[in-house]
Tab-separated table of C-alpha atoms in Angstrom:
chain	number	residue	atom	x	y	z
A	227	MET	CA	25.501	-2.261	15.111
A	228	ALA	CA	23.016	-5.184	15.017
A	229	VAL	CA	20.922	-5.714	11.967
A	230	GLY	CA	17.670	-3.808	12.182
A	231	THR	CA	18.889	-1.199	14.653
A	232	ALA	CA	18.781	2.406	13.612
A	233	ALA	CA	21.595	4.845	13.981
A	234	ARG	CA	20.678	8.502	14.350
A	235	ALA	CA	23.010	10.631	12.343
A	236	GLU	CA	22.994	13.576	9.930
A	237	LEU	CA	21.566	12.132	6.749
A	238	PRO	CA	23.119	13.905	3.724
A	239	VAL	CA	20.556	15.136	1.119
A	240	THR	CA	20.507	17.400	-1.871
A	241	THR	CA	17.925	20.207	-1.928
A	242	ALA	CA	15.639	20.925	-4.866
A	243	VAL	CA	18.131	23.586	-6.090
A	244	GLY	CA	21.124	21.211	-5.835
A	245	GLU	CA	22.598	22.460	-2.540
A	246	ALA	CA	24.070	20.015	-0.072
A	247	ALA	CA	22.169	19.774	3.191
A	248	SER	CA	21.548	17.290	5.964
A	249	ILE	CA	18.726	16.111	8.106
A	250	PRO	CA	19.910	16.036	11.739
A	251	GLY	CA	18.731	13.043	13.735
A	252	ALA	CA	17.535	11.107	10.689
A	253	ILE	CA	17.404	7.352	10.765
A	254	SER	CA	20.250	6.219	8.535
A	255	SER	CA	20.034	2.431	8.850
A	256	PRO	CA	18.789	0.596	5.741
A	257	GLY	CA	17.391	-2.014	8.112
A	258	ALA	CA	15.245	0.610	9.801
A	259	VAL	CA	13.957	1.853	6.453
A	260	SER	CA	13.106	-1.769	5.541
A	261	VAL	CA	11.200	-2.350	8.778
A	262	ALA	CA	9.392	0.986	8.445
A	263	GLY	CA	8.415	0.099	4.820
A	264	ARG	CA	7.168	-3.319	5.852
A	265	ALA	CA	5.142	-1.934	8.780
A	266	LEU	CA	3.522	0.686	6.534
A	267	GLY	CA	2.882	-1.829	3.824
A	268	VAL	CA	1.318	-4.364	6.216
A	269	THR	CA	-0.816	-1.758	7.977
A	270	GLY	CA	-2.018	-0.157	4.737
A	271	LEU	CA	-2.773	-3.387	2.895
A	272	ALA	CA	-4.545	-4.883	5.957
A	273	ALA	CA	-6.689	-1.720	6.254
A	274	VAL	CA	-7.588	-1.878	2.554
A	275	GLY	CA	-8.455	-5.571	2.984
A	276	VAL	CA	-10.684	-5.021	6.019
A	277	LEU	CA	-12.443	-2.142	4.296
A	278	HIS	CA	-13.198	-4.357	1.306
A	279	LEU	CA	-14.497	-7.086	3.622
A	280	VAL	CA	-16.833	-4.467	5.189
A	281	TRP	CA	-18.103	-3.622	1.704
A	282	ALA	CA	-18.373	-7.275	0.695
A	283	ALA	CA	-20.604	-7.779	3.714
A	284	GLY	CA	-22.950	-5.122	2.387
A	285	SER	CA	-22.045	-2.079	4.398
A	286	PRO	CA	-21.607	1.204	2.514
A	287	TRP	CA	-19.339	2.640	5.271
A	288	PRO	CA	-17.957	5.274	5.249
A	289	ALA	CA	-20.469	6.457	2.607
A	290	ARG	CA	-24.031	7.282	3.537
A	291	ASP	CA	-25.496	4.613	1.212
A	292	ALA	CA	-24.592	2.169	-1.605
A	293	ASP	CA	-25.126	4.729	-4.316
A	294	ALA	CA	-22.654	7.186	-2.727
A	295	LEU	CA	-20.163	4.365	-2.152
A	296	ALA	CA	-20.400	3.256	-5.784
A	297	ASP	CA	-19.891	6.824	-7.003
A	298	ALA	CA	-16.815	7.313	-4.710
A	299	VAL	CA	-14.976	4.000	-5.170
A	300	VAL	CA	-15.943	2.788	-8.576
A	301	GLY	CA	-17.377	5.895	-10.273
A	302	SER	CA	-20.534	4.222	-11.439
A	303	ALA	CA	-24.126	3.597	-10.343
A	304	SER	CA	-23.439	0.253	-8.579
A	305	VAL	CA	-20.728	-1.386	-6.601
A	306	PRO	CA	-19.181	-4.690	-7.688
A	307	GLY	CA	-20.766	-7.791	-6.128
A	308	ALA	CA	-19.695	-9.380	-2.873
A	309	GLY	CA	-17.548	-12.008	-4.647
A	310	PRO	CA	-15.214	-9.635	-6.491
A	311	THR	CA	-15.031	-7.361	-3.486
A	312	ALA	CA	-14.160	-10.236	-1.167
A	313	ALA	CA	-11.525	-11.330	-3.708
A	314	VAL	CA	-9.889	-7.867	-3.495
A	315	ALA	CA	-10.077	-8.153	0.322
A	316	ALA	CA	-8.346	-11.531	0.214
A	317	LEU	CA	-5.607	-10.266	-2.088
A	318	ALA	CA	-5.001	-7.243	0.103
A	319	ILE	CA	-4.927	-9.195	3.354
A	320	GLY	CA	-2.781	-11.891	1.807
A	321	GLY	CA	-0.417	-9.217	0.481
A	322	ALA	CA	-0.257	-7.736	3.963
A	323	ALA	CA	0.670	-11.129	5.427
A	324	VAL	CA	3.408	-11.765	2.852
A	325	THR	CA	4.666	-8.184	3.147
A	326	GLY	CA	4.928	-8.748	6.900
A	327	GLY	CA	7.099	-11.828	6.374
A	328	VAL	CA	4.838	-14.833	5.835
A	329	GLY	CA	6.728	-17.074	3.408
A	330	GLY	CA	10.106	-15.772	4.550
A	331	ASP	CA	12.647	-15.477	1.741
A	332	ARG	CA	11.148	-18.214	-0.391
A	333	PRO	CA	11.092	-17.287	-4.080
A	334	VAL	CA	7.277	-17.362	-4.257
A	335	ALA	CA	7.010	-14.938	-1.281
A	336	THR	CA	9.551	-12.614	-2.874
A	337	LEU	CA	7.667	-12.802	-6.159
A	338	ILE	CA	4.395	-11.913	-4.394
A	339	ARG	CA	5.996	-8.935	-2.628
A	340	ALA	CA	7.509	-7.738	-5.870
A	341	GLY	CA	4.174	-8.228	-7.702
A	342	ALA	CA	2.249	-6.387	-5.043
A	343	ALA	CA	4.694	-3.446	-5.118
A	344	ALA	CA	4.640	-3.331	-8.892
A	345	ALA	CA	0.812	-3.578	-9.102
A	346	LEU	CA	0.313	-0.796	-6.492
A	347	ILE	CA	2.837	1.496	-8.161
A	348	ALA	CA	1.392	0.800	-11.591
A	349	ARG	CA	-2.200	1.565	-10.272
A	350	GLY	CA	-0.892	4.757	-8.760
A	351	LEU	CA	0.802	5.831	-11.938
A	352	VAL	CA	-1.851	4.981	-14.514
A	353	GLY	CA	-4.876	5.920	-12.360
A	354	GLY	CA	-8.349	4.668	-11.884
A	355	VAL	CA	-9.706	5.792	-15.244
A	356	VAL	CA	-7.303	3.372	-16.999
A	357	ALA	CA	-8.046	0.679	-14.387
A	358	THR	CA	-11.799	0.996	-14.965
A	359	ARG	CA	-11.179	0.665	-18.758
A	360	ILE	CA	-9.086	-2.433	-18.217
A	361	LEU	CA	-11.821	-3.909	-16.024
A	362	ARG	CA	-14.413	-2.969	-18.638
A	363	LEU	CA	-16.313	-0.787	-16.212
A	364	PRO	CA	-18.285	2.280	-17.240
A	365	VAL	CA	-16.490	5.621	-17.598
A	366	PRO	CA	-16.030	6.793	-13.978
A	367	SER	CA	-17.824	9.788	-12.487
A	368	ALA	CA	-16.196	13.165	-11.832
A	369	ARG	CA	-16.259	12.443	-8.061
A	370	PHE	CA	-14.313	9.198	-8.558
A	371	ARG	CA	-11.793	10.925	-10.825
A	372	ARG	CA	-11.200	13.627	-8.205
A	373	LEU	CA	-10.902	11.109	-5.344
A	374	ASP	CA	-8.567	8.982	-7.533
A	375	ARG	CA	-6.311	12.014	-8.168
A	376	VAL	CA	-6.142	13.207	-4.577
A	377	VAL	CA	-6.527	9.983	-2.518
A	378	TYR	CA	-6.456	6.641	-4.351
A	379	ARG	CA	-3.424	7.216	-6.614
A	380	PRO	CA	-1.195	8.674	-3.889
A	381	VAL	CA	-2.221	5.863	-1.465
A	382	CYS	CA	-1.343	3.233	-4.118
A	383	LEU	CA	2.014	4.899	-4.730
A	384	LEU	CA	2.775	5.159	-1.057
A	385	LEU	CA	1.815	1.520	-0.352
A	386	GLY	CA	3.699	0.295	-3.396
A	387	ALA	CA	6.864	2.173	-2.342
A	388	ALA	CA	6.400	0.895	1.263
A	389	VAL	CA	6.162	-2.754	0.081
A	390	ALA	CA	9.210	-2.226	-2.187
A	391	MET	CA	11.210	-0.611	0.686
A	392	GLY	CA	10.193	-3.483	2.898
A	393	MET	CA	11.668	-5.948	0.501
A	394	SER	CA	15.132	-4.455	0.934
A	395	GLY	CA	15.512	-6.019	4.411
A	396	ALA	CA	13.889	-9.367	3.633
A	397	ALA	CA	17.096	-10.734	2.034
A	398	ARG	CA	19.167	-9.737	5.069
A	399	GLY	CA	16.737	-11.327	7.437
A	400	THR	CA	15.392	-8.131	9.026
A	401	LYS	CA	12.466	-9.174	11.183
A	402	MET	CA	9.448	-7.358	12.484
A	403	GLY	CA	7.365	-7.851	15.614
A	404	PRO	CA	7.835	-10.658	18.092
A	405	GLU	CA	10.367	-12.431	15.842
A	406	ALA	CA	12.689	-9.431	16.028
A	407	HIS	CA	12.752	-9.555	19.816
A	408	ARG	CA	13.416	-13.335	19.970
A	409	HIS	CA	16.420	-12.904	17.682
A	410	GLY	CA	17.819	-9.788	19.348
A	411	ARG	CA	16.997	-7.514	16.402
């Protein structure tokens, strides 16, 4: 089987009570898992980056106004300025590019991928209240704490895991997009 192709098989799993089971038709190729992780990581990080660019440009979308946006995403009375928000956008979009394969297997690209995965997982584990303390922001509102618990933390964990899973194929040369087709993968 060529690298990056997926085999459909019965994937052995263990249930929550320790019984053996299988998932029929599951994708069992590590290359497919890597490509899926990279695709999810790229898409998620790019979306986060674009959303921050929208906010840096002054739009409160999807909130009704700047006050509602500040309460939802920072948990305080005002949003960070355009500069810090644009910096977050640049980091997210840059992370998306490197997650997608920019930089190849160069050590610096691998370090950026690992750093992005670790930072996202850490943010997901410690939560926004700790993050606001680290950034010396005011104690976040109840709305932010609720959104952090049900949206932001799970999204960070998912994206961090996706970036980490995407790294597993990078060393084997698993490619995404047009590159994959040019190389028969």
